[in-house]
Coordinates of C-alpha atoms and ligand atoms in Angstrom, one line a residue:
M1 CA 16.3 -25.3 -49.4
S2 CA 17.7 -23.9 -52.3
E3 CA 15.8 -22.0 -54.6
T4 CA 15.4 -23.8 -58.0
F5 CA 14.9 -22.0 -61.5
D6 CA 14.6 -23.6 -65.1
V7 CA 17.5 -21.6 -66.4
I8 CA 20.4 -20.2 -64.4
V9 CA 22.3 -17.7 -66.9
I10 CA 26.0 -17.2 -65.6
G11 CA 26.9 -13.4 -66.9
S12 CA 24.6 -10.4 -68.0
G13 CA 26.4 -9.4 -71.2
P14 CA 24.8 -8.8 -74.3
G15 CA 24.4 -13.0 -75.0
G16 CA 23.4 -13.5 -71.2
Y17 CA 20.6 -10.7 -70.7
V18 CA 19.1 -11.5 -74.0
C19 CA 19.0 -15.3 -73.4
A20 CA 17.7 -14.6 -69.7
I21 CA 14.9 -12.0 -71.3
R22 CA 13.8 -14.6 -73.9
A23 CA 13.7 -17.7 -71.6
A24 CA 11.5 -15.8 -69.2
Q25 CA 9.3 -14.3 -72.2
L26 CA 8.9 -18.3 -73.0
G27 CA 7.4 -19.1 -69.7
M28 CA 10.7 -20.4 -67.7
K29 CA 11.7 -19.5 -64.5
V30 CA 15.0 -17.5 -65.0
A31 CA 18.1 -16.4 -63.0
C32 CA 21.1 -14.5 -64.0
V33 CA 24.4 -14.3 -62.2
E34 CA 26.5 -11.0 -62.7
Q35 CA 29.5 -10.1 -60.6
R36 CA 29.7 -6.8 -62.0
A37 CA 27.9 -4.0 -60.0
T38 CA 25.8 -3.2 -63.1
L39 CA 24.3 -5.4 -65.7
G40 CA 25.0 -5.5 -69.2
G41 CA 28.6 -7.3 -69.6
T42 CA 31.5 -6.0 -71.4
C43 CA 29.4 -4.4 -74.0
L44 CA 27.0 -1.9 -72.5
N45 CA 30.0 -1.2 -69.5
I46 CA 33.3 -1.3 -70.8
G47 CA 32.8 -1.8 -74.7
C48 CA 30.3 -1.1 -77.5
I49 CA 28.5 1.7 -75.7
P50 CA 31.2 3.7 -74.3
S51 CA 33.5 3.3 -76.9
K52 CA 30.6 4.9 -79.5
A53 CA 29.6 7.4 -77.1
L54 CA 33.2 8.6 -77.2
L55 CA 33.5 8.1 -81.1
Q56 CA 30.4 10.2 -81.4
S57 CA 31.8 13.0 -79.0
S58 CA 34.8 13.2 -80.8
E59 CA 33.6 13.2 -84.4
E60 CA 31.5 16.4 -83.4
F61 CA 34.7 18.0 -82.2
D62 CA 36.9 16.8 -85.1
H63 CA 33.9 17.9 -87.5
T64 CA 33.1 21.3 -86.0
R65 CA 36.8 21.9 -86.1
H66 CA 37.7 20.8 -89.8
A67 CA 34.3 20.6 -91.8
L68 CA 31.9 22.9 -90.8
V69 CA 33.8 25.4 -92.5
D70 CA 33.1 24.2 -95.8
H71 CA 29.5 24.5 -95.2
G72 CA 29.7 28.2 -94.6
V73 CA 29.5 27.8 -90.7
I74 CA 32.3 29.7 -89.0
V75 CA 32.8 28.8 -85.5
E76 CA 35.0 31.2 -83.7
S77 CA 36.8 29.3 -81.1
I78 CA 36.3 25.8 -80.2
K79 CA 37.5 24.2 -76.7
L80 CA 37.5 20.6 -75.3
D81 CA 35.6 19.8 -72.1
L82 CA 37.2 16.4 -71.9
A83 CA 35.8 15.8 -68.3
R84 CA 31.9 16.6 -69.9
M85 CA 32.7 14.4 -72.7
Q86 CA 33.6 11.6 -70.0
S87 CA 30.8 12.3 -67.8
R88 CA 28.2 12.3 -71.1
K89 CA 29.7 9.0 -72.0
A90 CA 29.2 7.7 -68.1
D91 CA 25.6 8.7 -68.3
V92 CA 24.9 6.8 -71.7
V93 CA 26.4 3.6 -70.2
A94 CA 24.4 4.4 -66.9
A95 CA 21.0 4.8 -69.0
N96 CA 22.0 1.3 -70.7
V97 CA 22.7 -0.5 -68.0
K98 CA 19.8 0.5 -66.0
G99 CA 17.6 -0.3 -68.7
V100 CA 18.6 -3.5 -68.5
E101 CA 17.9 -4.1 -65.2
F102 CA 14.3 -2.5 -65.8
L103 CA 13.7 -5.3 -68.3
F104 CA 14.8 -7.8 -65.9
R105 CA 12.3 -6.6 -63.6
K106 CA 9.7 -6.3 -66.0
N107 CA 10.3 -9.9 -67.5
N108 CA 10.8 -11.4 -63.6
V109 CA 14.4 -12.6 -64.6
T110 CA 16.3 -12.7 -60.8
W111 CA 19.8 -11.0 -60.8
L112 CA 22.0 -13.0 -58.5
K113 CA 24.5 -10.8 -57.5
G114 CA 28.2 -12.1 -57.3
H115 CA 30.5 -14.6 -58.8
G116 CA 29.0 -17.8 -60.3
R117 CA 30.5 -21.2 -60.1
I118 CA 29.1 -24.6 -61.3
I119 CA 29.5 -27.1 -58.6
G120 CA 27.7 -29.9 -60.3
P121 CA 24.9 -31.0 -62.8
G122 CA 22.3 -28.2 -62.4
R123 CA 24.1 -26.5 -59.0
V124 CA 25.4 -23.0 -59.4
E125 CA 27.0 -21.5 -56.2
V126 CA 26.9 -17.6 -55.9
N127 CA 28.4 -16.0 -53.0
G128 CA 28.0 -19.2 -50.9
A129 CA 24.4 -20.0 -51.6
T130 CA 23.2 -22.6 -53.8
Y131 CA 20.7 -22.5 -56.8
D132 CA 19.5 -25.4 -58.5
S133 CA 18.5 -25.0 -62.1
K134 CA 17.4 -27.7 -65.1
N135 CA 19.8 -25.6 -67.3
I136 CA 22.7 -23.4 -66.9
V137 CA 23.7 -21.2 -69.9
I138 CA 27.6 -20.0 -69.7
A139 CA 27.5 -16.7 -71.0
T140 CA 30.6 -15.3 -69.1
G141 CA 32.3 -13.5 -72.5
S142 CA 35.6 -12.4 -72.9
D143 CA 38.8 -10.3 -71.6
S144 CA 41.6 -8.9 -73.5
V145 CA 44.9 -10.6 -74.5
P146 CA 48.0 -9.9 -72.7
L147 CA 51.4 -9.4 -73.9
T148 CA 54.7 -10.5 -72.5
D149 CA 56.6 -7.4 -71.5
V150 CA 54.1 -5.2 -72.0
D151 CA 52.2 -4.9 -68.2
V152 CA 48.9 -3.3 -68.6
D153 CA 48.4 -1.1 -65.5
E154 CA 45.6 1.0 -66.6
R155 CA 47.2 4.4 -66.2
Q156 CA 50.5 4.1 -68.5
I157 CA 49.7 0.9 -70.5
V158 CA 46.0 0.7 -70.8
S159 CA 43.7 -1.9 -72.6
S160 CA 40.4 -0.5 -73.9
T161 CA 39.0 -0.3 -70.4
G162 CA 41.6 2.2 -69.5
G163 CA 41.7 3.5 -72.7
L164 CA 38.0 4.7 -72.6
E165 CA 38.8 6.7 -69.4
L166 CA 41.7 8.8 -69.8
D167 CA 41.3 12.2 -68.1
K168 CA 43.7 13.6 -70.6
V169 CA 44.3 13.7 -74.3
P170 CA 47.7 12.0 -74.7
T171 CA 50.8 13.4 -76.1
H172 CA 51.3 10.3 -78.3
L173 CA 49.5 7.1 -78.0
V174 CA 50.8 4.1 -79.4
V175 CA 48.5 1.7 -80.0
I176 CA 49.6 -1.8 -80.2
G177 CA 47.2 -3.9 -82.6
G178 CA 45.3 -2.5 -85.8
G179 CA 42.1 -4.4 -85.1
Y180 CA 38.8 -2.9 -84.3
I181 CA 39.6 -1.4 -80.5
G182 CA 43.1 -0.1 -81.8
L183 CA 41.5 1.7 -85.0
E184 CA 38.4 2.8 -83.0
L185 CA 40.0 4.2 -79.6
G186 CA 43.2 5.1 -81.9
S187 CA 40.3 7.8 -84.0
V188 CA 38.9 8.8 -80.4
W189 CA 42.1 10.2 -79.5
R190 CA 43.6 11.2 -82.8
R191 CA 40.4 13.5 -83.4
L192 CA 40.9 14.9 -79.7
G193 CA 44.3 15.9 -80.5
A194 CA 46.8 13.0 -80.0
A195 CA 49.5 11.6 -82.0
V196 CA 48.6 8.4 -82.8
T197 CA 51.0 5.3 -83.8
V198 CA 49.5 2.0 -84.6
V199 CA 51.8 -1.0 -84.2
E200 CA 50.6 -4.2 -86.2
F201 CA 52.2 -7.5 -86.5
L202 CA 51.0 -8.5 -89.8
D203 CA 51.5 -6.5 -93.0
R204 CA 47.9 -5.2 -93.0
I205 CA 45.1 -3.9 -90.8
V206 CA 41.8 -5.3 -89.8
P207 CA 42.9 -8.6 -90.6
T208 CA 39.3 -10.1 -90.6
M209 CA 38.2 -7.5 -93.1
D210 CA 38.3 -7.8 -97.3
G211 CA 41.7 -6.5 -98.2
E212 CA 40.9 -3.9 -100.7
V213 CA 38.6 -2.5 -97.8
A214 CA 41.5 -2.6 -95.3
R215 CA 43.9 -0.7 -97.6
S216 CA 41.5 1.8 -98.5
L217 CA 40.7 2.5 -94.4
Q218 CA 44.4 2.7 -93.8
R219 CA 44.8 5.3 -96.6
I220 CA 42.2 7.2 -95.1
L221 CA 42.8 7.1 -91.8
G222 CA 46.4 7.9 -92.8
R223 CA 44.9 11.3 -93.9
Q224 CA 43.3 11.6 -90.7
G225 CA 46.9 11.7 -89.1
L226 CA 47.1 8.3 -87.6
K227 CA 50.5 6.7 -88.3
F228 CA 51.0 3.2 -89.1
Q229 CA 54.0 0.6 -88.4
L230 CA 53.1 -2.8 -90.1
G231 CA 54.8 -6.0 -89.9
T232 CA 56.4 -5.1 -86.4
K233 CA 56.1 -6.3 -83.2
V234 CA 56.6 -4.8 -79.3
T235 CA 59.0 -7.0 -77.5
A236 CA 59.5 -4.8 -74.6
A237 CA 57.8 -1.6 -72.7
R238 CA 59.7 0.3 -70.2
K239 CA 57.9 2.4 -68.1
S240 CA 59.5 6.0 -66.7
N241 CA 57.9 9.1 -65.1
Q242 CA 57.9 10.6 -68.8
G243 CA 56.2 7.6 -70.4
V244 CA 56.7 4.3 -71.9
N245 CA 59.5 3.4 -74.0
L246 CA 58.8 0.7 -76.4
T247 CA 61.3 -1.9 -78.4
L248 CA 59.9 -2.5 -81.8
E249 CA 61.1 -5.4 -83.8
P250 CA 60.5 -6.2 -87.5
A251 CA 58.0 -9.0 -87.5
K252 CA 60.1 -11.2 -89.8
G253 CA 63.3 -10.2 -88.0
G254 CA 65.8 -7.5 -88.1
D255 CA 67.2 -4.4 -86.2
A256 CA 65.1 -3.3 -83.1
E257 CA 64.2 0.5 -82.7
E258 CA 62.6 2.6 -80.2
L259 CA 59.1 4.2 -79.8
Q260 CA 58.5 6.7 -76.8
A261 CA 54.7 6.8 -75.5
D262 CA 52.9 8.4 -72.7
I263 CA 50.2 6.2 -73.2
V264 CA 50.3 2.5 -74.8
L265 CA 47.1 0.8 -75.7
L266 CA 47.4 -3.0 -76.0
S267 CA 44.4 -4.1 -78.4
I268 CA 45.6 -7.8 -79.6
G269 CA 42.5 -9.3 -79.2
R270 CA 40.3 -10.9 -77.1
R271 CA 40.3 -14.5 -74.9
P272 CA 37.4 -16.4 -73.6
H273 CA 36.8 -15.7 -69.9
T274 CA 36.2 -19.3 -67.9
D275 CA 38.5 -18.2 -64.8
G276 CA 36.9 -20.0 -61.5
L277 CA 33.9 -21.1 -63.4
G278 CA 34.5 -24.5 -62.3
L279 CA 34.4 -25.9 -65.6
A280 CA 37.5 -28.3 -65.1
E281 CA 35.3 -29.8 -62.0
A282 CA 32.1 -30.1 -63.9
G283 CA 34.0 -31.8 -66.8
V284 CA 33.1 -29.0 -69.3
A285 CA 35.2 -29.7 -72.4
L286 CA 37.3 -26.7 -74.0
D287 CA 38.7 -26.3 -77.5
D288 CA 42.0 -25.5 -77.9
R289 CA 41.8 -21.8 -77.9
G290 CA 40.3 -22.4 -74.6
R291 CA 36.7 -21.5 -75.8
V292 CA 34.1 -23.5 -74.2
R293 CA 33.0 -26.1 -77.1
T294 CA 29.5 -26.6 -78.2
D295 CA 27.8 -28.4 -80.9
A296 CA 25.2 -26.8 -83.2
H297 CA 22.6 -26.3 -80.4
F298 CA 25.1 -24.5 -78.0
A299 CA 25.1 -27.6 -75.9
T300 CA 28.1 -28.6 -74.4
N301 CA 29.6 -32.2 -73.6
I302 CA 27.8 -32.2 -70.1
Q303 CA 23.9 -32.6 -70.3
G304 CA 22.2 -29.4 -69.3
I305 CA 24.8 -26.9 -69.6
Y306 CA 25.0 -24.7 -72.6
A307 CA 27.2 -21.7 -73.8
I308 CA 26.9 -18.8 -75.8
G309 CA 28.7 -15.8 -76.8
D310 CA 32.5 -14.3 -76.6
V311 CA 33.6 -17.7 -74.6
I312 CA 32.6 -19.9 -77.3
A313 CA 33.5 -19.9 -81.3
G314 CA 32.6 -17.3 -83.7
P315 CA 33.2 -13.7 -83.9
M316 CA 33.3 -11.9 -80.5
L317 CA 30.6 -9.2 -81.5
A318 CA 27.4 -8.5 -79.2
H319 CA 24.7 -9.0 -81.9
K320 CA 26.2 -12.3 -82.1
A321 CA 25.7 -13.4 -78.8
Q322 CA 22.5 -11.7 -78.4
D323 CA 21.3 -14.2 -81.6
E324 CA 22.7 -17.1 -79.6
G325 CA 21.2 -16.2 -76.5
V326 CA 17.9 -16.0 -78.3
A327 CA 18.7 -19.3 -80.0
V328 CA 19.5 -21.2 -76.9
A329 CA 16.4 -19.9 -75.2
E330 CA 14.3 -21.4 -77.7
I331 CA 15.9 -24.5 -78.1
L332 CA 15.5 -25.1 -74.4
A333 CA 11.7 -24.0 -75.0
G334 CA 11.5 -26.6 -77.5
Q335 CA 11.7 -24.7 -80.4
A336 CA 13.9 -24.4 -83.3
G337 CA 16.6 -21.8 -82.3
H338 CA 19.0 -20.8 -84.9
V339 CA 21.8 -18.4 -86.0
N340 CA 23.1 -18.2 -89.5
Y341 CA 26.7 -17.5 -89.0
G342 CA 27.0 -16.8 -92.9
A343 CA 25.1 -13.6 -92.2
I344 CA 26.4 -11.9 -89.2
P345 CA 27.6 -8.5 -90.1
G346 CA 30.8 -6.8 -88.5
V347 CA 31.2 -3.1 -88.3
V348 CA 34.1 -0.6 -87.4
Y349 CA 32.7 2.4 -86.2
T350 CA 35.8 4.8 -87.4
W351 CA 34.8 7.5 -89.6
P352 CA 34.2 6.5 -92.4
E353 CA 32.8 3.2 -90.9
V354 CA 33.8 0.1 -92.6
A355 CA 31.0 -3.0 -92.7
A356 CA 31.1 -6.3 -93.9
V357 CA 29.0 -9.4 -94.1
G358 CA 29.4 -12.9 -96.1
Q359 CA 32.6 -13.6 -97.7
T360 CA 35.7 -11.7 -98.5
E361 CA 37.6 -11.7 -101.8
E362 CA 40.4 -13.6 -100.4
E363 CA 38.2 -16.0 -98.8
L364 CA 36.6 -16.9 -101.9
K365 CA 39.9 -17.1 -104.1
A366 CA 40.8 -19.6 -101.2
A367 CA 37.7 -21.3 -101.8
G368 CA 37.8 -21.4 -105.4
I369 CA 34.6 -19.9 -105.8
T370 CA 34.5 -18.0 -108.9
Y371 CA 32.9 -14.8 -108.6
S372 CA 31.6 -11.1 -110.0
V373 CA 32.7 -7.9 -108.4
G374 CA 30.5 -4.8 -108.5
K375 CA 31.8 -1.4 -106.9
F376 CA 30.4 1.8 -106.7
P377 CA 32.1 4.8 -104.9
F378 CA 30.5 7.5 -102.8
T379 CA 32.0 10.3 -104.9
A380 CA 29.4 9.4 -107.3
N381 CA 26.7 9.5 -105.4
G382 CA 24.8 12.7 -105.1
R383 CA 23.6 12.6 -101.6
A384 CA 27.3 11.7 -100.4
R385 CA 28.4 14.8 -101.9
A386 CA 25.7 16.9 -100.4
I387 CA 26.3 15.9 -97.1
G388 CA 30.4 16.2 -97.6
Y389 CA 31.2 12.5 -97.0
T390 CA 32.5 11.2 -100.4
E391 CA 35.1 8.6 -99.2
G392 CA 35.1 4.9 -99.7
F393 CA 32.6 2.8 -101.8
V394 CA 30.2 -0.5 -101.8
K395 CA 31.8 -3.6 -103.0
L396 CA 29.4 -6.4 -103.7
L397 CA 30.7 -10.1 -104.4
A398 CA 28.6 -12.5 -106.3
D399 CA 28.3 -15.8 -107.5
K400 CA 29.8 -15.9 -111.0
Q401 CA 27.2 -18.8 -112.3
T402 CA 24.1 -18.0 -109.9
D403 CA 24.3 -14.3 -109.1
R404 CA 23.7 -15.1 -105.4
I405 CA 25.6 -12.4 -103.3
L406 CA 28.7 -13.9 -101.4
G407 CA 30.2 -10.8 -99.7
A408 CA 29.6 -7.3 -98.9
H409 CA 31.8 -4.6 -97.9
I410 CA 31.3 -1.2 -97.6
I411 CA 33.7 1.8 -96.4
G412 CA 32.2 5.2 -96.2
P413 CA 29.5 7.2 -94.1
D414 CA 27.2 5.2 -92.2
A415 CA 28.3 1.9 -93.9
G416 CA 27.0 0.3 -90.9
T417 CA 23.5 1.0 -91.3
L418 CA 23.5 0.5 -95.0
I419 CA 25.0 -3.3 -94.6
A420 CA 21.6 -4.1 -93.0
E421 CA 20.1 -4.2 -96.5
L422 CA 22.7 -6.6 -97.8
V423 CA 22.4 -8.8 -94.3
T424 CA 18.9 -9.0 -95.1
A425 CA 19.6 -9.8 -98.6
M426 CA 22.0 -12.8 -97.9
E427 CA 19.2 -14.0 -95.6
F428 CA 16.9 -14.4 -98.3
G429 CA 19.5 -15.6 -100.8
A430 CA 19.2 -12.9 -103.1
S431 CA 21.2 -12.3 -106.0
A432 CA 22.7 -8.9 -107.1
E433 CA 20.1 -8.6 -109.5
D434 CA 17.4 -8.8 -107.0
V435 CA 18.7 -5.9 -105.1
A436 CA 19.7 -3.9 -108.5
R437 CA 15.6 -4.4 -109.1
I438 CA 14.6 -2.6 -105.4
C439 CA 13.6 0.9 -105.8
H440 CA 16.1 3.0 -103.7
A441 CA 14.9 6.4 -102.5
H442 CA 16.8 9.6 -103.9
P443 CA 18.8 11.2 -102.9
T444 CA 20.4 8.5 -100.3
L445 CA 23.3 6.9 -99.6
E446 CA 21.5 3.3 -100.1
E447 CA 21.5 4.3 -103.8
A448 CA 25.3 3.2 -103.8
V449 CA 24.3 -0.2 -102.8
K450 CA 21.7 -0.6 -105.7
E451 CA 24.7 1.1 -108.1
A452 CA 27.1 -1.6 -106.5
A453 CA 24.7 -4.4 -107.4
L454 CA 24.1 -3.2 -111.1
A455 CA 27.6 -2.7 -111.3
V456 CA 28.2 -6.5 -110.7
D457 CA 26.6 -7.0 -114.1
G458 CA 28.6 -4.2 -115.5
R459 CA 25.3 -1.6 -115.8
A460 CA 25.7 1.2 -112.8
I461 CA 24.1 4.2 -114.3
H462 CA 26.1 6.7 -112.3
I463 CA 29.4 5.9 -113.1
Ligands
LIG1 P1 30.4 -10.0 -72.1 O1 29.8 -8.9 -72.5 O2 31.5 -10.1 -71.9 O3 29.7 -10.5 -70.8 C1 30.0 -11.2 -69.7 C2 29.6 -10.8 -68.2 O4 29.8 -12.0 -67.6 C3 30.4 -10.0 -67.9 O5 29.7 -8.8 -67.4 C4 31.1 -10.4 -66.7 O6 31.3 -9.8 -65.5 C5 30.5 -11.9 -66.2 N1 30.9 -12.9 -65.9 C6 31.7 -13.5 -66.4 N2 32.5 -14.5 -65.5 C7 31.3 -14.6 -64.4 C8 31.0 -15.5 -63.4 N3 31.7 -16.5 -63.1 N4 29.9 -15.2 -62.4 C9 29.1 -13.8 -62.8 N5 29.5 -13.2 -63.7 C10 30.5 -13.4 -64.8 N6 30.9 -5.8 -80.1 C11 29.7 -5.2 -81.2 O7 29.2 -6.3 -81.9 N7 29.7 -3.9 -81.7 C12 30.5 -3.1 -81.0 O8 30.7 -1.8 -81.2 C13 31.7 -3.7 -79.8 N8 32.8 -2.7 -79.5 C14 33.2 -3.4 -78.2 C15 34.3 -2.1 -77.9 C16 35.3 -2.3 -76.8 C17 35.9 -1.6 -76.2 C18 35.1 -4.0 -76.3 C19 36.2 -4.8 -75.4 C20 34.3 -5.0 -77.4 C21 33.4 -4.7 -78.1 N9 32.3 -5.5 -78.8 C22 31.8 -5.1 -79.8 C23 32.6 -6.3 -78.4 C24 31.4 -7.1 -77.4 O9 31.6 -6.2 -76.2 C25 31.1 -8.6 -77.0 O10 31.2 -9.2 -78.1 C26 30.1 -8.9 -76.3 O11 30.0 -8.2 -75.0 C27 29.8 -10.3 -76.1 O12 28.8 -10.6 -74.9 P2 28.9 -11.6 -74.0 O13 27.5 -11.7 -73.5 O14 29.6 -12.8 -74.8 O15 30.0 -11.4 -73.0
LIG2 P1 41.2 -7.6 -83.1 O1 41.2 -9.1 -83.2 O2 40.0 -7.0 -83.9 O3 42.7 -7.0 -83.7 C1 43.7 -7.5 -83.1 C2 45.0 -6.7 -83.9 O4 46.2 -7.1 -83.1 C3 45.0 -7.8 -84.9 O5 45.1 -7.1 -86.2 C4 46.4 -8.5 -84.7 O6 46.9 -8.9 -86.1 C5 46.7 -7.8 -84.1 N1 48.0 -8.3 -83.1 C6 48.1 -9.5 -82.5 N2 49.0 -10.2 -81.7 C7 50.1 -8.9 -82.2 C8 50.8 -8.4 -81.3 N3 51.9 -9.3 -80.5 N4 51.7 -6.9 -82.0 C9 51.0 -6.2 -82.6 N5 50.0 -6.6 -83.0 C10 49.3 -7.9 -83.0 O7 41.4 -7.3 -81.3 P2 40.8 -6.0 -80.7 O8 41.0 -5.0 -81.6 O9 41.5 -6.1 -79.2 O10 39.1 -6.0 -80.5 C11 38.9 -7.5 -79.6 C12 37.6 -8.2 -80.0 O11 36.6 -7.0 -80.0 C13 37.5 -7.9 -81.9 O12 37.8 -9.0 -82.8 C14 36.0 -7.6 -81.7 O13 35.4 -8.9 -82.1 C15 35.3 -7.0 -80.7 N6 35.3 -5.8 -81.2 C16 34.3 -5.1 -81.8 C17 34.1 -3.8 -82.1 C18 32.8 -3.6 -83.2 O14 32.1 -4.7 -83.4 N7 33.0 -2.2 -83.7 C19 34.8 -2.7 -81.2 C20 35.7 -3.4 -80.5 C21 36.0 -4.6 -80.3

């Protein structure tokens, strides 16, 4: 007799593990299938967590090397121990993935170890054993997008996974793709001493972010030493013992040029992971980009099969996957699970960080919405001066007629933390005036948010 569950979740990333825990909290008998040796998915094992560990360590190194002297702190000699940095990163990852295992035990979630395949309505096969379930939640995440003629070997040409594992600082790292991964990992290796060139197909970086913020980020990263070749595509990569020879061509046509790298990082996006899941046999419909098609309640076209996270439409972000995991578990329990896709923040963890919620100026213009802009630079914020990080600004976009906040874009110190106030404001349908009237502690970076809200109405105090 096969074991029967109320819910089987396939995949234990932020979407899957959170869904499993929430479903168990709601009294369901839950199993989660994971083929990886550890729980936590892309995010905890090879994504968010290891990248943030290396970003922190490399920032400490860079700060000690270049910024401490301004504070009157003289460090006579500084040396990089990359092996130690990498082993700290591994410890951070281990603590997080073990944490999920602990939470599974605490909540009585059964971990079915191995590759899961849907073999019929309410039936999942894992390593030859069959399990029945009233509901199945697909949370199988995503993989990096390949590029023709640029073969990833995770040695000379790496994906983000290999890019997090280098045991030597490259002399010249060429990053293909100026998005989240390219800029975060490019920053890590630049700070540790590599020359870094980012080759981007479009004529701008971070295409989903506000254009003004993206231009500012490019300028600041440029000052940190990253080089950018925009409007350029890579058409060939030839490996040799000396490194990798790349052929670059202007995206809009023109003469090709060669670029030599010792390591190439391919980071041109991610695509849904559905291989070997049995979706075609089960009749689960995909959309035109290979994502599992779902309705507003995360239901696929097949009764009892749901999907969440990177494998469905929407931004490929861990917190979006987590919120969908909670929502689908609550829906299965007969509650009103819901995700507000208009208020999902996005953060690029470069230094300075870039954080955004809601619409960009470009999107508002395209939608024909009239808006007011309130901006405040960190150069005019007392705390930013005190800590020595004055690059960047807060930019608020509010509806011209109603003053309701439509978008918020921050580039600056701790932007990823500062954005939370504006996410909350948007969740509550706040106006710029509402934020401007909130008392903000002094001296804090948050005051820049208040000032930007005041600036929407042309009455910022400190500028
Ligand atoms: P995943 O985390 O991809 O998990 C899916 C899991 O399913 C995997 O463990 C996989 O092994 C398992 N699986 C797949 N198929 C099967 C099967 N058939 N049987 C059993 N198991 C299966 N997002 C952020 O919000 N913030 C960040 O700072 C951030 N940094 C990132 C850095 C990098 C380098 C990368 C690559 C991504 C980053 N992301 C970040 C994105 C984030 O990792 C994803 O959005 C998130 O992991 C998606 O969660 P998920 O649960 O949908 O899928
Ligand atoms: P991305 O979508 O962020 O950026 C890819 C970039 O590559 C884009 O600028 C795109 O125009 C460019 N590009 C596409 N094809 C190209 C080509 N042939 N040549 C040159 N450039 C090309 O994708 P990325 O950086 O791979 O990250 C994948 C996803 O993972 C992100 O979109 C994000 O959802 C998630 N992520 C989130 C992080 C965070 O929240 N801080 C950090 C890392 C990843």
